[in-house]
Structure formats: C-alpha cells, structure tokens
CSV table of C-alpha atoms in Angstrom, one decimal:
chain,number,residue,atom,x,y,z
E,14,UNK,CA,44.3,-46.1,29.5
E,15,UNK,CA,44.9,-47.8,26.2
E,16,UNK,CA,41.2,-49.1,26.6
E,17,UNK,CA,39.9,-45.2,27.7
E,18,UNK,CA,42.0,-43.8,24.5
E,19,UNK,CA,39.7,-46.4,22.1
E,20,UNK,CA,36.7,-45.2,23.4
E,21,UNK,CA,37.4,-41.7,23.4
E,22,UNK,CA,38.4,-41.5,19.9
E,23,UNK,CA,34.9,-42.8,18.4
E,24,UNK,CA,33.2,-40.6,20.8
E,25,UNK,CA,35.3,-37.5,19.5
E,26,UNK,CA,34.7,-38.5,15.7
E,27,UNK,CA,31.1,-39.1,16.3
E,28,UNK,CA,30.8,-35.7,17.7
E,29,UNK,CA,32.6,-34.2,14.7
E,30,UNK,CA,30.4,-36.0,12.2
E,31,UNK,CA,27.4,-34.5,14.0
E,32,UNK,CA,28.6,-30.8,13.9
E,33,UNK,CA,29.2,-31.4,10.1
E,34,UNK,CA,25.7,-33.0,9.5
E,35,UNK,CA,24.3,-30.1,11.5
E,36,UNK,CA,26.4,-27.6,9.6
E,37,UNK,CA,25.5,-28.6,6.3
E,38,UNK,CA,22.2,-28.6,7.1
E,39,UNK,CA,22.0,-24.8,8.0
E,40,UNK,CA,24.1,-23.8,5.0
E,41,UNK,CA,21.4,-25.8,2.8
E,42,UNK,CA,18.7,-23.9,4.5
E,43,UNK,CA,20.3,-20.5,4.3
E,44,UNK,CA,21.1,-21.0,0.6
E,45,UNK,CA,17.3,-22.4,0.6
E,46,UNK,CA,15.8,-19.0,2.1
E,47,UNK,CA,18.2,-17.0,-0.1
E,48,UNK,CA,17.4,-18.4,-3.2
E,49,UNK,CA,13.5,-17.8,-2.4
E,50,UNK,CA,14.7,-14.3,-1.4
E,51,UNK,CA,16.2,-13.2,-4.6
E,52,UNK,CA,14.1,-15.3,-7.5
E,53,UNK,CA,10.9,-16.1,-5.9
E,54,UNK,CA,9.6,-14.2,-2.7
E,55,UNK,CA,9.8,-10.7,-1.3
E,56,UNK,CA,8.1,-9.0,1.6
E,57,UNK,CA,8.2,-5.2,1.5
E,58,UNK,CA,6.3,-2.7,3.4
E,59,UNK,CA,5.0,0.4,1.4
E,60,UNK,CA,6.4,4.0,1.8
E,61,UNK,CA,3.8,6.7,1.5
E,62,UNK,CA,0.2,7.0,0.6
E,63,UNK,CA,0.3,7.0,-3.2
E,64,UNK,CA,-1.8,3.9,-3.2
E,65,UNK,CA,-4.4,5.3,-0.9
E,66,UNK,CA,-7.0,3.7,-0.1
E,67,UNK,CA,-5.7,-0.1,-1.7
E,68,UNK,CA,-2.4,0.4,0.6
E,69,UNK,CA,-1.5,2.8,2.7
E,70,UNK,CA,1.7,3.9,4.9
E,71,UNK,CA,3.3,0.4,6.6
E,72,UNK,CA,1.1,-1.3,4.7
E,73,UNK,CA,2.8,-5.1,4.0
E,74,UNK,CA,2.6,-6.4,0.8
E,75,UNK,CA,3.7,-9.7,-0.3
E,76,UNK,CA,5.4,-9.9,-3.9
E,77,UNK,CA,5.8,-13.0,-6.1
E,78,UNK,CA,9.1,-12.8,-8.1
E,79,UNK,CA,8.9,-15.6,-10.3
E,80,UNK,CA,9.8,-14.8,-14.0
E,81,UNK,CA,10.3,-11.5,-13.3
E,82,UNK,CA,13.2,-9.3,-13.9
E,83,UNK,CA,16.6,-10.8,-13.0
E,84,UNK,CA,20.0,-9.2,-13.9
E,85,UNK,CA,23.8,-10.5,-13.7
E,86,UNK,CA,27.1,-9.8,-14.7
E,87,UNK,CA,29.1,-12.3,-16.1
E,88,UNK,CA,33.0,-11.5,-16.6
E,89,UNK,CA,31.8,-8.0,-17.5
E,90,UNK,CA,28.6,-8.8,-19.7
E,91,UNK,CA,25.3,-7.9,-18.8
E,92,UNK,CA,22.4,-10.7,-18.8
E,93,UNK,CA,18.9,-10.2,-17.7
E,94,UNK,CA,16.2,-13.0,-17.9
E,95,UNK,CA,12.6,-11.8,-17.7
E,96,UNK,CA,9.1,-13.8,-18.6
E,97,UNK,CA,6.8,-12.1,-16.5
E,98,UNK,CA,2.9,-12.6,-16.3
E,99,UNK,CA,1.5,-9.0,-16.2
E,100,UNK,CA,-2.3,-8.2,-16.2
E,101,UNK,CA,-3.8,-5.0,-16.3
E,102,UNK,CA,-4.4,-3.9,-13.0
E,103,UNK,CA,-2.5,-6.0,-11.3
E,104,UNK,CA,-0.4,-4.2,-8.6
E,105,UNK,CA,3.8,-4.3,-9.1
E,106,UNK,CA,6.7,-3.7,-7.4
E,107,UNK,CA,9.8,-1.7,-9.8
E,108,UNK,CA,12.5,0.2,-9.2
E,109,UNK,CA,11.9,4.0,-9.7
E,110,UNK,CA,14.5,6.5,-10.9
E,111,UNK,CA,15.3,6.9,-7.8
E,112,UNK,CA,16.3,3.4,-7.6
E,113,UNK,CA,13.5,2.6,-4.8
E,114,UNK,CA,11.3,0.2,-4.8
E,115,UNK,CA,7.7,1.1,-5.6
E,116,UNK,CA,4.3,-0.5,-5.8
E,117,UNK,CA,1.8,1.2,-8.5
E,118,UNK,CA,-0.9,-0.1,-10.7
E,119,UNK,CA,-0.4,-1.6,-13.9
E,120,UNK,CA,-3.2,0.3,-16.3
E,121,UNK,CA,-1.4,-0.3,-19.8
E,122,UNK,CA,0.1,-2.9,-21.1
E,123,UNK,CA,2.6,-3.3,-24.1
E,124,UNK,CA,0.7,-2.2,-27.5
E,125,UNK,CA,-2.4,-0.8,-26.2
E,126,UNK,CA,-3.7,2.9,-26.6
E,127,UNK,CA,-3.8,5.2,-24.0
E,128,UNK,CA,-6.0,8.4,-23.3
E,129,UNK,CA,-5.7,10.6,-20.5
E,130,UNK,CA,-9.0,13.3,-21.3
E,131,UNK,CA,-11.1,15.3,-18.9
E,132,UNK,CA,-9.9,13.5,-15.8
E,133,UNK,CA,-10.7,9.8,-16.9
E,134,UNK,CA,-7.9,7.3,-18.3
E,135,UNK,CA,-9.1,5.3,-21.5
E,136,UNK,CA,-7.6,2.1,-22.9
E,137,UNK,CA,-8.1,1.6,-26.6
E,138,UNK,CA,-10.9,4.1,-26.9
E,139,UNK,CA,-12.7,2.6,-23.8
E,140,UNK,CA,-12.8,4.3,-20.0
E,141,UNK,CA,-11.2,2.2,-17.6
E,142,UNK,CA,-13.4,1.1,-14.9
E,143,UNK,CA,-11.4,1.6,-11.7
E,144,UNK,CA,-13.9,1.1,-9.1
E,145,UNK,CA,-11.1,0.9,-6.6
E,146,UNK,CA,-10.9,4.7,-6.5
E,147,UNK,CA,-12.6,7.0,-4.4
E,148,UNK,CA,-15.5,8.2,-5.9
E,149,UNK,CA,-15.0,11.6,-7.9
E,150,UNK,CA,-11.1,10.7,-8.0
E,151,UNK,CA,-9.5,13.1,-11.1
E,152,UNK,CA,-6.8,11.6,-13.0
E,153,UNK,CA,-4.5,14.6,-14.2
E,154,UNK,CA,-2.6,14.5,-17.6
E,155,UNK,CA,1.3,13.7,-17.5
E,156,UNK,CA,3.4,16.5,-17.0
E,157,UNK,CA,6.9,17.1,-17.7
E,158,UNK,CA,9.4,15.9,-15.2
E,159,UNK,CA,12.9,16.5,-13.6
E,160,UNK,CA,12.6,12.5,-13.3
E,161,UNK,CA,13.4,12.4,-17.3
E,162,UNK,CA,16.2,14.9,-17.8
E,163,UNK,CA,18.5,12.0,-16.6
E,164,UNK,CA,21.2,10.7,-19.3
E,165,UNK,CA,20.2,7.0,-20.6
E,166,UNK,CA,16.9,6.6,-18.5
E,167,UNK,CA,15.3,3.6,-19.1
E,168,UNK,CA,12.1,5.1,-18.6
E,169,UNK,CA,9.9,6.4,-21.7
E,170,UNK,CA,8.1,10.0,-21.5
E,171,UNK,CA,4.3,9.9,-22.4
E,172,UNK,CA,2.2,12.4,-23.6
E,173,UNK,CA,-1.7,12.9,-22.8
E,174,UNK,CA,-2.3,10.0,-25.6
E,175,UNK,CA,-0.3,7.5,-27.5
E,176,UNK,CA,0.2,3.6,-28.1
E,177,UNK,CA,2.6,1.8,-25.4
E,178,UNK,CA,5.8,0.2,-27.1
E,179,UNK,CA,6.9,-3.4,-26.8
E,180,UNK,CA,8.3,-4.0,-23.4
E,181,UNK,CA,6.9,-1.0,-21.7
E,182,UNK,CA,3.8,-0.5,-19.0
E,183,UNK,CA,1.6,2.5,-17.9
E,184,UNK,CA,1.5,2.1,-13.8
E,185,UNK,CA,-0.5,5.0,-12.0
E,186,UNK,CA,-1.1,4.8,-8.0
E,187,UNK,CA,-4.7,4.9,-6.8
E,188,UNK,CA,-4.2,7.8,-4.9
E,189,UNK,CA,-3.9,9.9,-8.5
E,190,UNK,CA,-4.0,13.4,-6.7
E,191,UNK,CA,-0.9,12.7,-4.5
E,192,UNK,CA,0.9,9.9,-6.6
E,193,UNK,CA,4.4,10.4,-8.5
E,194,UNK,CA,3.7,7.6,-11.9
E,195,UNK,CA,3.9,7.2,-15.2
E,196,UNK,CA,2.6,10.6,-15.5
E,197,UNK,CA,5.8,12.0,-14.0
E,198,UNK,CA,8.6,9.8,-14.5
E,199,UNK,CA,7.1,7.9,-17.9
E,200,UNK,CA,6.4,4.7,-19.2
E,201,UNK,CA,8.0,1.6,-17.0
E,202,UNK,CA,10.3,-0.5,-18.9
E,203,UNK,CA,9.8,-4.4,-18.0
E,204,UNK,CA,13.0,-5.0,-16.3
E,205,UNK,CA,12.2,-2.3,-13.6
E,206,UNK,CA,9.4,-4.4,-12.6
E,207,UNK,CA,10.6,-7.2,-10.0
E,208,UNK,CA,7.4,-8.6,-9.0
E,209,UNK,CA,3.3,-8.7,-8.3
E,210,UNK,CA,1.5,-8.2,-5.3
E,211,UNK,CA,-0.2,-11.1,-4.6
E,212,UNK,CA,-1.2,-10.4,-0.9
E,213,UNK,CA,-1.0,-7.3,1.4
E,214,UNK,CA,-2.7,-6.5,4.3
C-alpha cells in the first residue's frame, strides 16, 4: 500500500505540472493574439459600395495598424500614441462620425492645397491622376452636412478649396457619386485613422 502511494504521488504531481505548462502556453498564445489584434493587425469586412470598383460590399481587407492611433486612459488621463506612415492614395481604415469603421482613400496630405472644381480633384494646383476611378467619374464639391453639427467634433469642415492643416487628411471614396466622405463629414484627424489596407480580396 505504501509503495502504491509513493508511486501515485509523483504521477499526480507530474500531471499537475504538465497541465500547468499547457495552460501557460495557451495563456501566452492568447496574449500574443490579443497584442497582434490591438497593436499590429486587423481583418475587416467592407460594408457598402462607397469604394467600388476597388472594393465592394463584403470585400475583406487586411489592415496594418503598426504606428497608427492607439489611445488609452491611465488614472483618468487619456494618452494618445500615433506615428503613422500615410501616403497619398493609400486605403486607410478610420473611425467615422458615427463611430463606425470605414475604408476610404487618402487624397490629400497635411500641408497640401486641395481644390475640387468641375468634377476634378486638384492637389497643389495639379490635377490628381486617379486611374482607379471609372471613366467619366465626376467628383462633386463639398456640402454642408449634419455630421458636422455635433459639439466638439474632431472632424474639420472643408470648402471647395483650402490648405489641409497639420494632423488632418482628405479622404474620398472611389465611388464618388455614392460615397459619404470628407466632402460630407470633413477632413479626418490622424487620431481617427486606425490602419492602412495592405491586402484585400
């Protein structure tokens, strides 16, 4: 009997250690996935056809989030980190006025002078070459929108022409006729941009 107890004791402890090792591995793996999801990478399904023909309803996009806006609160103080690499014509994922994730195309960068006239987009007095748009696409001028009639809105209303302030971006949808974009909700602050589309299907 004593010999059986001595044999069962080490076996029981061995099973406990094996279970703890597996649990630790699963925990660390889940932490890694959470880190990737929050700070590095996100998969998003496009809603609507505002980016047609580049993207359509149901298209899946892979978004790189490294260096993009991350906010957190510590002891009641909100901290913001953002150091994105955003280029003209990039597709970006951002948080809209309705607190929804939306994909649009970067048309104007901070410091650039934009102008929308006669259905064309001009950046620094030069017409923007937009080969991704269907032939004959007409870009309408900005219009006053109820989206901007909100107190403390971080979005900045835009006119037919103007210079983009530091920290703001001009975003438009490829399906110009049916896209709700900067022409409606204004220039987008960098802290609202959550990532860059790196692959889609």
